[in-house]
C-alpha positions as a LaTeX table, in Angstrom:
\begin{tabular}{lrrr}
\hline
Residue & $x$ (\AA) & $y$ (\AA) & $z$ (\AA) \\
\hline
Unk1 & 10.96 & 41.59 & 78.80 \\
Unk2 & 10.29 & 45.62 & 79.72 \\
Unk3 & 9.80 & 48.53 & 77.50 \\
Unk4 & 12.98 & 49.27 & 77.53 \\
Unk5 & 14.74 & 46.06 & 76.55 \\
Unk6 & 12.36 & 45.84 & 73.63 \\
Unk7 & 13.14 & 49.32 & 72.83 \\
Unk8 & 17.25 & 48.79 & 73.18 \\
Unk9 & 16.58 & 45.27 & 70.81 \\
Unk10 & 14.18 & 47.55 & 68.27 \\
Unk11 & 17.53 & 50.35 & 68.14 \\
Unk12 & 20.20 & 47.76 & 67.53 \\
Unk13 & 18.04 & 45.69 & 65.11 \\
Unk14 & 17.66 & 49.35 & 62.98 \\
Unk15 & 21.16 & 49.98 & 63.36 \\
Unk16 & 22.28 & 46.63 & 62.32 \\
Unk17 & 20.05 & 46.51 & 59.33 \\
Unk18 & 20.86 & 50.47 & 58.30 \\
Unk19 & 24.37 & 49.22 & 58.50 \\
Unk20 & 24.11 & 46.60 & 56.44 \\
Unk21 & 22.15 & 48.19 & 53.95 \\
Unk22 & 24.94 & 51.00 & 53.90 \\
Unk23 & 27.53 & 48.26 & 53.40 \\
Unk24 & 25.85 & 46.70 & 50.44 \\
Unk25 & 25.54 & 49.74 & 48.72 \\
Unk26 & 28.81 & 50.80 & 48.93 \\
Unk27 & 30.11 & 47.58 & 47.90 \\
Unk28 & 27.75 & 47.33 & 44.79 \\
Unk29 & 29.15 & 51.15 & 44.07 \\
Unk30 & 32.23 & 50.25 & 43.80 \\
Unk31 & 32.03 & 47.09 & 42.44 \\
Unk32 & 30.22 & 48.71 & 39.11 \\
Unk33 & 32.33 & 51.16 & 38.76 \\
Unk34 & 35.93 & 49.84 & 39.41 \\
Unk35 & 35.35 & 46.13 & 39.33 \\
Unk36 & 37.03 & 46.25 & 42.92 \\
Unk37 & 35.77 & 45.35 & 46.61 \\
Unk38 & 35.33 & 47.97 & 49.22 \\
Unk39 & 36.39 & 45.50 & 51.88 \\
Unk40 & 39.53 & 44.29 & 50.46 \\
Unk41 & 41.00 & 47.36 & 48.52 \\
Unk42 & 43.68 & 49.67 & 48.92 \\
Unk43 & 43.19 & 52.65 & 50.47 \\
Unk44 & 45.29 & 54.03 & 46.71 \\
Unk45 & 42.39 & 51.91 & 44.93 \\
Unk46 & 39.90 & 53.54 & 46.46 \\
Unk47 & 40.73 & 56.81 & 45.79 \\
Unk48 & 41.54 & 55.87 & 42.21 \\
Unk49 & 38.06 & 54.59 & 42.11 \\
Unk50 & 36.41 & 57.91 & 43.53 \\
Unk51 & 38.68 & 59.95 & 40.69 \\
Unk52 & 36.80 & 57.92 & 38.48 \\
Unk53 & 34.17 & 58.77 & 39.81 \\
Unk54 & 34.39 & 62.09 & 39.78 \\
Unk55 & 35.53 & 62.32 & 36.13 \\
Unk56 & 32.06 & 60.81 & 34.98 \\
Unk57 & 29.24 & 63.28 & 33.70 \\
Unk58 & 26.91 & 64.32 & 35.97 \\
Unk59 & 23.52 & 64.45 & 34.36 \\
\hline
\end{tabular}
């Protein structure tokens, strides 16, 4: 294996995990706050959820 395949494996294996690390925390997000999944809601639920979201304090 070159440089450059280890380099292209490295790249992926960052992206993969910085994608799954995105995808949990989104999930978790919206899980607390509107008891809903990301990956199965309504695009309507969603946008409920970030209404919600928005109507919180910020502190």
């Amino acid at each position: 294996m070159n440089a450059f395949s280890r380099s292209l494996l490295l790249a992926l294996g960052v992206a993969g995990l910085g994608y799954f690390l995105w995808s949990m925390f989104v999930a978790i997000r919206y899980q607390a706050l509107c008891e809903i999944s990301y990956w199965s809601a309504t695009e309507a639920q969603l946008r409920a959820c970030d209404d919600r979201l928005g109507a919180l304090p910020k502190n």
